[in-house]
PDB file of C-alpha atoms in Angstrom:
ATOM      1  CA  MET A   1       9.262  29.639 -67.698  1.00 35.00           C
ATOM      2  CA  GLN A   2       5.673  32.327 -66.492  1.00 37.00           C
ATOM      3  CA  ALA A   3       4.422  31.859 -69.606  1.00 40.00           C
ATOM      4  CA  GLY A   4       4.771  27.826 -69.454  1.00 40.00           C
ATOM      5  CA  ARG A   5       3.434  27.733 -65.528  1.00 38.00           C
ATOM      6  CA  GLY A   6       0.531  29.801 -66.395  1.00 43.00           C
ATOM      7  CA  GLY A   7      -0.387  27.458 -69.386  1.00 43.00           C
ATOM      8  CA  ARG A   8      -0.198  24.346 -66.845  1.00 40.00           C
ATOM      9  CA  TRP A   9      -2.733  26.250 -64.240  1.00 41.00           C
ATOM     10  CA  GLN A  10      -5.061  27.218 -66.343  1.00 44.00           C
ATOM     11  CA  ARG A  11      -5.644  22.780 -68.237  1.00 45.00           C
ATOM     12  CA  LEU A  12      -5.631  22.730 -64.308  1.00 48.00           C
ATOM     13  CA  ASP A  13      -8.496  25.058 -63.671  1.00 60.00           C
ATOM     14  CA  ALA A  14      -9.970  23.547 -66.862  1.00 57.00           C
ATOM     15  CA  ALA A  15      -9.837  19.837 -65.455  1.00 57.00           C
ATOM     16  CA  LEU A  16     -11.205  20.576 -62.248  1.00 67.00           C
ATOM     17  CA  CYS A  17     -13.973  23.366 -63.444  1.00 76.00           C
ATOM     18  CA  LEU A  18     -15.442  20.637 -65.867  1.00 77.00           C
ATOM     19  CA  PRO A  19     -16.147  17.829 -63.731  1.00 78.00           C
ATOM     20  CA  LEU A  20     -18.646  20.351 -61.764  1.00 79.00           C
ATOM     21  CA  CYS A  21     -19.786  21.345 -65.502  1.00 83.00           C
ATOM     22  CA  VAL A  22     -20.901  17.987 -66.184  1.00 82.00           C
ATOM     23  CA  THR A  23     -22.135  17.265 -62.498  1.00 85.00           C
ATOM     24  CA  VAL A  24     -24.738  20.838 -62.615  1.00 84.00           C
ATOM     25  CA  VAL A  25     -25.229  19.761 -66.123  1.00 85.00           C
ATOM     26  CA  LEU A  26     -26.747  16.564 -64.625  1.00 82.00           C
ATOM     27  CA  MET A  27     -28.141  17.976 -61.740  1.00 86.00           C
ATOM     28  CA  GLY A  28     -30.531  20.639 -63.586  1.00 86.00           C
ATOM     29  CA  ALA A  29     -31.440  17.569 -66.202  1.00 82.00           C
ATOM     30  CA  VAL A  30     -32.726  15.874 -63.127  1.00 83.00           C
ATOM     31  CA  CYS A  31     -34.507  18.970 -61.931  1.00 85.00           C
ATOM     32  CA  THR A  32     -36.390  19.894 -64.720  1.00 83.00           C
ATOM     33  CA  GLU A  33     -37.506  16.406 -65.409  1.00 80.00           C
ATOM     34  CA  VAL A  34     -38.898  16.063 -61.842  1.00 82.00           C
ATOM     35  CA  LEU A  35     -40.547  19.107 -62.230  1.00 82.00           C
ATOM     36  CA  CYS A  36     -42.449  18.208 -64.862  1.00 80.00           C
ATOM     37  CA  LEU A  37     -43.183  14.405 -63.508  1.00 77.00           C
ATOM     38  CA  LEU A  38     -45.183  17.416 -60.500  1.00 79.00           C
ATOM     39  CA  LEU A  39     -46.530  20.176 -63.079  1.00 76.00           C
ATOM     40  CA  TRP A  40     -47.709  17.515 -65.540  1.00 74.00           C
ATOM     41  CA  PRO A  41     -48.881  14.467 -63.138  1.00 68.00           C
ATOM     42  CA  ALA A  42     -49.234  10.617 -65.070  1.00 61.00           C
ATOM     43  CA  GLU A  43     -52.222   9.627 -62.623  1.00 62.00           C
ATOM     44  CA  PRO A  44     -53.930  11.918 -61.813  1.00 58.00           C
ATOM     45  CA  THR A  45     -54.443  11.066 -58.169  1.00 51.00           C
ATOM     46  CA  GLN A  46     -50.454  11.961 -57.046  1.00 62.00           C
ATOM     47  CA  LEU A  47     -50.602  14.399 -54.258  1.00 64.00           C
ATOM     48  CA  PRO A  48     -50.388  18.200 -55.339  1.00 70.00           C
ATOM     49  CA  LEU A  49     -47.745  20.182 -56.311  1.00 71.00           C
ATOM     50  CA  ALA A  50     -48.159  21.742 -52.927  1.00 74.00           C
ATOM     51  CA  LEU A  51     -47.376  19.488 -50.733  1.00 79.00           C
ATOM     52  CA  HIS A  52     -44.610  18.372 -52.672  1.00 82.00           C
ATOM     53  CA  LEU A  53     -42.659  21.868 -53.039  1.00 84.00           C
ATOM     54  CA  PRO A  54     -41.629  22.474 -49.325  1.00 88.00           C
ATOM     55  CA  LEU A  55     -39.136  18.812 -49.790  1.00 88.00           C
ATOM     56  CA  LEU A  56     -38.440  19.761 -52.872  1.00 89.00           C
ATOM     57  CA  LEU A  57     -36.508  23.464 -52.137  1.00 90.00           C
ATOM     58  CA  PHE A  58     -34.995  22.230 -48.959  1.00 94.00           C
ATOM     59  CA  LEU A  59     -33.022  19.815 -50.740  1.00 93.00           C
ATOM     60  CA  LEU A  60     -32.768  21.458 -53.532  1.00 92.00           C
ATOM     61  CA  ALA A  61     -30.932  24.697 -50.874  1.00 94.00           C
ATOM     62  CA  ASN A  62     -28.843  22.128 -49.198  1.00 95.00           C
ATOM     63  CA  VAL A  63     -27.868  20.170 -52.486  1.00 94.00           C
ATOM     64  CA  LEU A  64     -26.568  23.380 -53.919  1.00 94.00           C
ATOM     65  CA  GLY A  65     -25.510  25.077 -50.592  1.00 95.00           C
ATOM     66  CA  ASN A  66     -23.112  22.364 -50.024  1.00 96.00           C
ATOM     67  CA  MET A  67     -22.219  21.609 -53.317  1.00 94.00           C
ATOM     68  CA  GLY A  68     -20.983  24.953 -53.001  1.00 92.00           C
ATOM     69  CA  LEU A  69     -19.981  25.160 -49.640  1.00 94.00           C
ATOM     70  CA  PHE A  70     -17.548  22.331 -50.230  1.00 95.00           C
ATOM     71  CA  VAL A  71     -15.914  23.264 -53.744  1.00 91.00           C
ATOM     72  CA  THR A  72     -14.634  26.782 -51.714  1.00 91.00           C
ATOM     73  CA  SER A  73     -13.909  25.611 -48.588  1.00 91.00           C
ATOM     74  CA  SER A  74     -10.479  23.544 -49.762  1.00 89.00           C
ATOM     75  CA  PRO A  75      -8.619  21.665 -47.619  1.00 92.00           C
ATOM     76  CA  SER A  76      -5.075  23.016 -48.851  1.00 91.00           C
ATOM     77  CA  ILE A  77      -1.949  23.917 -46.721  1.00 89.00           C
ATOM     78  CA  LYS A  78      -2.435  27.123 -48.364  1.00 85.00           C
ATOM     79  CA  GLY A  79      -2.582  29.682 -46.175  1.00 75.00           C
ATOM     80  CA  VAL A  80      -2.119  27.829 -42.932  1.00 76.00           C
ATOM     81  CA  MET A  81       0.897  28.257 -41.432  1.00 70.00           C
ATOM     82  CA  LEU A  82       2.771  24.498 -40.325  1.00 69.00           C
ATOM     83  CA  SER A  83       4.482  24.017 -36.912  1.00 60.00           C
ATOM     84  CA  GLY A  84       8.154  23.539 -37.759  1.00 50.00           C
ATOM     85  CA  GLY A  85       8.087  22.164 -33.802  1.00 48.00           C
ATOM     86  CA  ALA A  86       6.387  19.292 -34.287  1.00 51.00           C
ATOM     87  CA  VAL A  87       8.390  17.950 -37.065  1.00 61.00           C
ATOM     88  CA  GLY A  88       9.166  14.209 -36.442  1.00 56.00           C
ATOM     89  CA  GLN A  89       6.336  13.422 -34.452  1.00 69.00           C
ATOM     90  CA  GLY A  90       4.803  11.643 -37.530  1.00 76.00           C
ATOM     91  CA  TRP A  91       5.193  14.536 -39.480  1.00 86.00           C
ATOM     92  CA  GLU A  92       6.502  13.916 -43.278  1.00 87.00           C
ATOM     93  CA  TYR A  93       7.671  15.764 -46.204  1.00 88.00           C
ATOM     94  CA  CYS A  94       5.983  16.645 -49.171  1.00 89.00           C
ATOM     95  CA  TYR A  95       9.157  16.973 -52.601  1.00 89.00           C
ATOM     96  CA  THR A  96       6.290  18.476 -54.703  1.00 89.00           C
ATOM     97  CA  CYS A  97       5.699  21.083 -51.801  1.00 88.00           C
ATOM     98  CA  GLN A  98       8.811  21.901 -50.675  1.00 86.00           C
ATOM     99  CA  SER A  99       6.750  21.769 -46.946  1.00 87.00           C
ATOM    100  CA  HIS A 100       6.600  19.064 -43.870  1.00 87.00           C
ATOM    101  CA  VAL A 101       3.109  17.785 -43.897  1.00 90.00           C
ATOM    102  CA  PRO A 102       1.359  17.255 -40.119  1.00 89.00           C
ATOM    103  CA  PRO A 103      -0.427  13.849 -39.944  1.00 89.00           C
ATOM    104  CA  ARG A 104      -2.934  12.864 -42.178  1.00 91.00           C
ATOM    105  CA  CYS A 105      -2.196  15.318 -44.711  1.00 93.00           C
ATOM    106  CA  HIS A 106      -1.371  13.819 -47.741  1.00 93.00           C
ATOM    107  CA  HIS A 107      -0.182  14.926 -51.410  1.00 93.00           C
ATOM    108  CA  CYS A 108      -3.029  15.128 -54.555  1.00 92.00           C
ATOM    109  CA  TYR A 109      -1.962  15.364 -57.637  1.00 90.00           C
ATOM    110  CA  THR A 110      -4.799  16.408 -58.989  1.00 88.00           C
ATOM    111  CA  CYS A 111      -4.713  19.652 -57.053  1.00 88.00           C
ATOM    112  CA  ASN A 112      -0.782  20.124 -57.432  1.00 88.00           C
ATOM    113  CA  VAL A 113      -1.556  20.283 -53.397  1.00 91.00           C
ATOM    114  CA  CYS A 114      -1.378  18.580 -50.144  1.00 94.00           C
ATOM    115  CA  MET A 115      -4.504  18.699 -48.255  1.00 94.00           C
ATOM    116  CA  LEU A 116      -4.858  17.793 -44.397  1.00 94.00           C
ATOM    117  CA  ARG A 117      -7.215  14.796 -43.410  1.00 95.00           C
ATOM    118  CA  ARG A 118      -6.738  14.092 -46.849  1.00 95.00           C
ATOM    119  CA  ASP A 119      -9.581  11.714 -47.990  1.00 95.00           C
ATOM    120  CA  HIS A 120      -9.697  11.400 -51.396  1.00 94.00           C
ATOM    121  CA  HIS A 121     -10.025  13.539 -54.832  1.00 93.00           C
ATOM    122  CA  CYS A 122     -14.339  14.302 -55.573  1.00 92.00           C
ATOM    123  CA  VAL A 123     -13.691  13.962 -59.078  1.00 89.00           C
ATOM    124  CA  LEU A 124     -17.288  14.637 -59.979  1.00 89.00           C
ATOM    125  CA  LEU A 125     -16.881  17.821 -57.992  1.00 90.00           C
ATOM    126  CA  GLY A 126     -13.435  18.947 -59.104  1.00 88.00           C
ATOM    127  CA  GLN A 127     -11.445  19.052 -55.330  1.00 90.00           C
ATOM    128  CA  CYS A 128     -10.416  16.694 -52.726  1.00 94.00           C
ATOM    129  CA  VAL A 129     -12.653  15.768 -49.196  1.00 95.00           C
ATOM    130  CA  GLY A 130     -10.966  16.994 -46.033  1.00 95.00           C
ATOM    131  CA  TYR A 131     -10.559  18.206 -42.652  1.00 95.00           C
ATOM    132  CA  HIS A 132     -12.115  22.067 -43.791  1.00 93.00           C
ATOM    133  CA  ASN A 133     -14.918  21.000 -46.113  1.00 95.00           C
ATOM    134  CA  TYR A 134     -15.795  17.058 -45.303  1.00 97.00           C
ATOM    135  CA  ARG A 135     -19.490  18.139 -43.627  1.00 96.00           C
ATOM    136  CA  TYR A 136     -20.153  20.011 -46.214  1.00 97.00           C
ATOM    137  CA  PHE A 137     -19.342  16.593 -48.840  1.00 97.00           C
ATOM    138  CA  LEU A 138     -20.941  14.413 -45.858  1.00 97.00           C
ATOM    139  CA  CYS A 139     -24.528  16.373 -45.768  1.00 97.00           C
ATOM    140  CA  LEU A 140     -24.084  16.563 -49.646  1.00 96.00           C
ATOM    141  CA  LEU A 141     -24.322  12.865 -49.782  1.00 96.00           C
ATOM    142  CA  LEU A 142     -27.373  12.699 -47.825  1.00 96.00           C
ATOM    143  CA  HIS A 143     -29.279  14.860 -49.239  1.00 96.00           C
ATOM    144  CA  SER A 144     -28.869  13.809 -53.078  1.00 95.00           C
ATOM    145  CA  TRP A 145     -29.458  10.668 -51.408  1.00 96.00           C
ATOM    146  CA  VAL A 146     -32.717  11.177 -50.380  1.00 95.00           C
ATOM    147  CA  ALA A 147     -33.170  13.558 -53.730  1.00 93.00           C
ATOM    148  CA  LEU A 148     -32.152  10.559 -55.494  1.00 93.00           C
ATOM    149  CA  LEU A 149     -34.324   8.157 -53.570  1.00 93.00           C
ATOM    150  CA  TYR A 150     -37.514  11.096 -54.433  1.00 91.00           C
ATOM    151  CA  ALA A 151     -36.686  11.322 -57.850  1.00 89.00           C
ATOM    152  CA  SER A 152     -36.605   7.898 -58.246  1.00 89.00           C
ATOM    153  CA  LEU A 153     -39.757   7.149 -56.807  1.00 88.00           C
ATOM    154  CA  LEU A 154     -41.515   9.668 -59.062  1.00 85.00           C
ATOM    155  CA  ASN A 155     -40.160   7.596 -62.190  1.00 83.00           C
ATOM    156  CA  ALA A 156     -41.792   4.989 -61.062  1.00 80.00           C
ATOM    157  CA  ASP A 157     -44.591   5.298 -63.672  1.00 76.00           C
ATOM    158  CA  ILE A 158     -41.841   5.866 -66.440  1.00 74.00           C
ATOM    159  CA  PHE A 159     -40.126   2.653 -65.922  1.00 75.00           C
ATOM    160  CA  MET A 160     -43.815   1.034 -65.590  1.00 74.00           C
ATOM    161  CA  ALA A 161     -44.988   3.273 -68.453  1.00 71.00           C
ATOM    162  CA  MET A 162     -42.297   1.169 -70.739  1.00 68.00           C
ATOM    163  CA  LEU A 163     -42.889  -2.022 -68.854  1.00 67.00           C
ATOM    164  CA  HIS A 164     -46.219  -1.928 -69.924  1.00 68.00           C
ATOM    165  CA  GLU A 165     -46.092  -4.671 -72.864  1.00 61.00           C
ATOM    166  CA  GLY A 166     -44.150  -6.564 -70.305  1.00 65.00           C
ATOM    167  CA  VAL A 167     -40.580  -7.763 -70.734  1.00 68.00           C
ATOM    168  CA  THR A 168     -39.539  -7.379 -74.670  1.00 73.00           C
ATOM    169  CA  LEU A 169     -36.300  -6.525 -75.892  1.00 76.00           C
ATOM    170  CA  HIS A 170     -37.183  -3.618 -76.526  1.00 71.00           C
ATOM    171  CA  SER A 171     -38.351  -2.317 -73.581  1.00 75.00           C
ATOM    172  CA  ILE A 172     -34.792  -4.317 -71.851  1.00 75.00           C
ATOM    173  CA  LEU A 173     -33.055  -2.131 -75.020  1.00 77.00           C
ATOM    174  CA  LEU A 174     -35.164   0.999 -74.068  1.00 76.00           C
ATOM    175  CA  LEU A 175     -33.190   1.099 -69.959  1.00 76.00           C
ATOM    176  CA  LEU A 176     -30.423  -0.368 -70.210  1.00 77.00           C
ATOM    177  CA  MET A 177     -29.052   1.450 -73.921  1.00 81.00           C
ATOM    178  CA  PRO A 178     -31.757   4.473 -73.949  1.00 82.00           C
ATOM    179  CA  TRP A 179     -28.725   5.522 -76.239  1.00 79.00           C
ATOM    180  CA  LEU A 180     -28.534   3.447 -78.840  1.00 81.00           C
ATOM    181  CA  MET A 181     -32.973   3.131 -78.947  1.00 80.00           C
ATOM    182  CA  LEU A 182     -32.749   6.644 -80.542  1.00 80.00           C
ATOM    183  CA  LEU A 183     -29.989   6.432 -82.478  1.00 83.00           C
ATOM    184  CA  THR A 184     -31.388   3.848 -84.253  1.00 82.00           C
ATOM    185  CA  GLY A 185     -34.736   5.211 -84.603  1.00 80.00           C
ATOM    186  CA  GLN A 186     -36.946   3.154 -82.166  1.00 81.00           C
ATOM    187  CA  VAL A 187     -37.941   5.620 -79.950  1.00 80.00           C
ATOM    188  CA  SER A 188     -38.771   9.275 -80.436  1.00 82.00           C
ATOM    189  CA  THR A 189     -37.099  12.055 -78.413  1.00 83.00           C
ATOM    190  CA  LEU A 190     -38.677  12.545 -75.917  1.00 80.00           C
ATOM    191  CA  THR A 191     -39.100   9.533 -75.163  1.00 80.00           C
ATOM    192  CA  PHE A 192     -35.264   9.401 -74.713  1.00 82.00           C
ATOM    193  CA  ILE A 193     -34.825  11.942 -72.276  1.00 81.00           C
ATOM    194  CA  TYR A 194     -37.530  10.156 -69.695  1.00 80.00           C
ATOM    195  CA  ALA A 195     -35.266   7.342 -70.074  1.00 83.00           C
ATOM    196  CA  PHE A 196     -31.584   9.427 -70.044  1.00 83.00           C
ATOM    197  CA  VAL A 197     -32.739  11.585 -66.719  1.00 84.00           C
ATOM    198  CA  ALA A 198     -34.275   7.770 -64.798  1.00 84.00           C
ATOM    199  CA  ASP A 199     -31.502   5.727 -65.264  1.00 85.00           C
ATOM    200  CA  THR A 200     -29.639   8.216 -64.078  1.00 86.00           C
ATOM    201  CA  CYS A 201     -31.754   8.471 -61.683  1.00 88.00           C
ATOM    202  CA  VAL A 202     -31.628   4.839 -61.027  1.00 89.00           C
ATOM    203  CA  VAL A 203     -28.213   4.609 -61.333  1.00 89.00           C
ATOM    204  CA  SER A 204     -26.714   7.604 -59.829  1.00 91.00           C
ATOM    205  CA  PHE A 205     -28.479   6.166 -56.456  1.00 94.00           C
ATOM    206  CA  LEU A 206     -27.522   3.332 -56.173  1.00 94.00           C
ATOM    207  CA  PHE A 207     -23.971   4.937 -56.120  1.00 94.00           C
ATOM    208  CA  CYS A 208     -24.622   7.982 -54.062  1.00 95.00           C
ATOM    209  CA  SER A 209     -26.399   5.062 -51.346  1.00 96.00           C
ATOM    210  CA  GLY A 210     -23.032   2.997 -51.616  1.00 95.00           C
ATOM    211  CA  PHE A 211     -21.246   6.293 -51.011  1.00 95.00           C
ATOM    212  CA  LEU A 212     -22.870   7.412 -48.313  1.00 96.00           C
ATOM    213  CA  PHE A 213     -22.805   4.217 -45.943  1.00 97.00           C
ATOM    214  CA  LEU A 214     -19.638   3.429 -46.729  1.00 96.00           C
ATOM    215  CA  HIS A 215     -18.995   7.387 -44.904  1.00 97.00           C
ATOM    216  CA  VAL A 216     -21.532   7.086 -42.519  1.00 96.00           C
ATOM    217  CA  LEU A 217     -19.103   4.145 -41.596  1.00 96.00           C
ATOM    218  CA  LEU A 218     -15.536   6.193 -41.753  1.00 96.00           C
ATOM    219  CA  SER A 219     -16.870   9.725 -39.457  1.00 96.00           C
ATOM    220  CA  LEU A 220     -18.483   7.062 -37.231  1.00 96.00           C
ATOM    221  CA  ARG A 221     -14.242   5.340 -36.748  1.00 94.00           C
ATOM    222  CA  GLY A 222     -12.944   8.269 -36.925  1.00 93.00           C
ATOM    223  CA  GLN A 223     -11.178   7.588 -40.689  1.00 94.00           C
ATOM    224  CA  THR A 224     -10.783   8.179 -43.674  1.00 95.00           C
ATOM    225  CA  ILE A 225     -10.056   6.205 -46.770  1.00 94.00           C
ATOM    226  CA  ARG A 226      -6.276   5.733 -47.215  1.00 91.00           C
ATOM    227  CA  GLU A 227      -5.722   4.627 -43.154  1.00 92.00           C
ATOM    228  CA  TRP A 228      -9.652   2.292 -44.001  1.00 92.00           C
ATOM    229  CA  PHE A 229      -7.644   0.400 -46.615  1.00 90.00           C
ATOM    230  CA  GLY A 230      -4.874   0.702 -44.645  1.00 87.00           C
ATOM    231  CA  GLU A 231      -6.220  -0.642 -41.283  1.00 85.00           C
ATOM    232  CA  SER A 232      -5.467   2.141 -38.898  1.00 86.00           C
ATOM    233  CA  ARG A 233      -7.419   2.735 -36.106  1.00 88.00           C
ATOM    234  CA  CYS A 234      -5.643   5.815 -34.310  1.00 88.00           C
ATOM    235  CA  TYR A 235      -7.579   8.299 -33.888  1.00 91.00           C
ATOM    236  CA  ASP A 236     -11.227   6.560 -33.452  1.00 92.00           C
ATOM    237  CA  LEU A 237     -11.906   8.449 -30.241  1.00 91.00           C
ATOM    238  CA  GLY A 238     -15.902   6.766 -30.172  1.00 92.00           C
ATOM    239  CA  TRP A 239     -18.275   7.658 -32.534  1.00 93.00           C
ATOM    240  CA  ARG A 240     -19.614  10.993 -30.758  1.00 94.00           C
ATOM    241  CA  ARG A 241     -16.157  12.121 -30.800  1.00 94.00           C
ATOM    242  CA  ASN A 242     -15.995  11.844 -33.971  1.00 95.00           C
ATOM    243  CA  LEU A 243     -18.849  12.452 -35.602  1.00 95.00           C
ATOM    244  CA  GLN A 244     -17.188  15.931 -33.702  1.00 95.00           C
ATOM    245  CA  GLU A 245     -14.076  16.233 -35.602  1.00 94.00           C
ATOM    246  CA  ALA A 246     -15.633  15.235 -39.011  1.00 94.00           C
ATOM    247  CA  LEU A 247     -18.652  17.741 -38.350  1.00 95.00           C
ATOM    248  CA  GLY A 248     -18.324  20.094 -35.947  1.00 94.00           C
ATOM    249  CA  ASP A 249     -19.288  21.104 -32.350  1.00 94.00           C
ATOM    250  CA  ARG A 250     -22.824  20.676 -34.018  1.00 94.00           C
ATOM    251  CA  TRP A 251     -22.395  17.597 -35.587  1.00 94.00           C
ATOM    252  CA  HIS A 252     -26.287  16.776 -35.139  1.00 92.00           C
ATOM    253  CA  LEU A 253     -28.084  19.143 -36.511  1.00 95.00           C
ATOM    254  CA  VAL A 254     -25.079  20.366 -39.458  1.00 95.00           C
ATOM    255  CA  TRP A 255     -27.946  18.598 -42.312  1.00 95.00           C
ATOM    256  CA  LEU A 256     -31.026  21.168 -41.489  1.00 95.00           C
ATOM    257  CA  CYS A 257     -28.718  24.318 -43.304  1.00 95.00           C
ATOM    258  CA  PRO A 258     -25.108  24.528 -44.751  1.00 95.00           C
ATOM    259  CA  LEU A 259     -24.831  27.884 -43.287  1.00 94.00           C
ATOM    260  CA  LEU A 260     -25.196  26.514 -39.727  1.00 94.00           C
ATOM    261  CA  ALA A 261     -22.244  27.037 -37.688  1.00 94.00           C
ATOM    262  CA  SER A 262     -20.397  24.057 -36.622  1.00 94.00           C
ATOM    263  CA  PRO A 263     -16.853  24.889 -35.170  1.00 94.00           C
ATOM    264  CA  LEU A 264     -14.055  22.080 -35.566  1.00 94.00           C
ATOM    265  CA  PRO A 265     -12.422  21.754 -32.139  1.00 92.00           C
ATOM    266  CA  GLY A 266      -8.958  21.624 -33.873  1.00 87.00           C
ATOM    267  CA  ASP A 267      -6.980  22.821 -36.249  1.00 87.00           C
ATOM    268  CA  GLY A 268      -7.015  20.081 -38.823  1.00 88.00           C
ATOM    269  CA  VAL A 269      -3.007  20.016 -37.512  1.00 88.00           C
ATOM    270  CA  ALA A 270      -2.787  17.739 -34.916  1.00 86.00           C
ATOM    271  CA  PHE A 271      -5.066  15.360 -33.855  1.00 89.00           C
ATOM    272  CA  GLU A 272      -5.852  13.005 -30.715  1.00 87.00           C
ATOM    273  CA  ARG A 273      -4.753  10.019 -31.363  1.00 85.00           C
ATOM    274  CA  ARG A 274      -5.656   7.194 -28.937  1.00 78.00           C
ATOM    275  CA  ALA A 275      -4.115   4.598 -27.213  1.00 65.00           C
ATOM    276  CA  PRO A 276      -2.822   2.205 -27.660  1.00 62.00           C
ATOM    277  CA  CYS A 277      -2.782   2.951 -31.510  1.00 65.00           C
ATOM    278  CA  THR A 278      -2.877   0.552 -34.043  1.00 53.00           C
ATOM    279  CA  GLU A 279       0.122   1.825 -36.597  1.00 51.00           C
ATOM    280  CA  PRO A 280      -1.444   1.834 -40.326  1.00 52.00           C
ATOM    281  CA  SER A 281      -0.350  -1.266 -42.462  1.00 47.00           C
ATOM    282  CA  THR A 282       2.307  -0.206 -45.164  1.00 41.00           C
ATOM    283  CA  LYS A 283       0.230  -2.190 -48.164  1.00 44.00           C
ATOM    284  CA  PRO A 284       0.045   0.759 -50.712  1.00 45.00           C
ATOM    285  CA  VAL A 285      -2.525   2.985 -51.832  1.00 51.00           C
ATOM    286  CA  VAL A 286      -3.791   4.380 -55.096  1.00 48.00           C
ATOM    287  CA  PHE A 287      -6.732   6.517 -55.629  1.00 55.00           C
TER     288      PHE A 287
END
């Protein structure tokens, strides 16, 4: 029995670590390509590296710092003292964790544990977004958006070079399906790498833009994704209080550095509700 349980946890750890490793590899590829573009610019009029370096270091430090703190700051109920006296006031019973859980706490079947103020499970980082790490998740989205915009602008010369002969079938396939062009021998390995990384920057920027817009909106409204789908505004205390609840007392400074202390006003178990409160819809939510 113990051996079977150990094997289950090993498979679970592998499932959580694999997406994180893939994300880190893609980040490394983008960083390497951006550095190559700065060291060997296509246009001699490009700004010198010394002017790019402070921005690069700031973005890289914030992306890596927020990513590390997001992964290590688990919002799970493990080690949290859940007061039994409040059971019945919006609390539910989780049969998997065999414990009563407070409002806004939901079970994650990927992490196999209930999460405080659970928003969703981040597939790219293998961790749930919840009460203790939402600040790092939102700051990671913000700095990743700026970094991907910066990388996409630097890759503009790559796209112009691909289209230097006009909009042809060759250039369209190179932009949309660089793998196919490489496998058929239509382009060199170096051209494929530049095209693939440039495409990754643009697609990731568009994806990050949508997700950043959504979570900024949710933060201002004091909602999680589940509450947004359920049309619940029970915890909307006004945009300033909502940001304080999500990002901490120093919510206006947390984007500067992931190590900046910004204590959260609550404990992740009890939340202040507005009155009157609109109860969530009974529509099923799957994510």
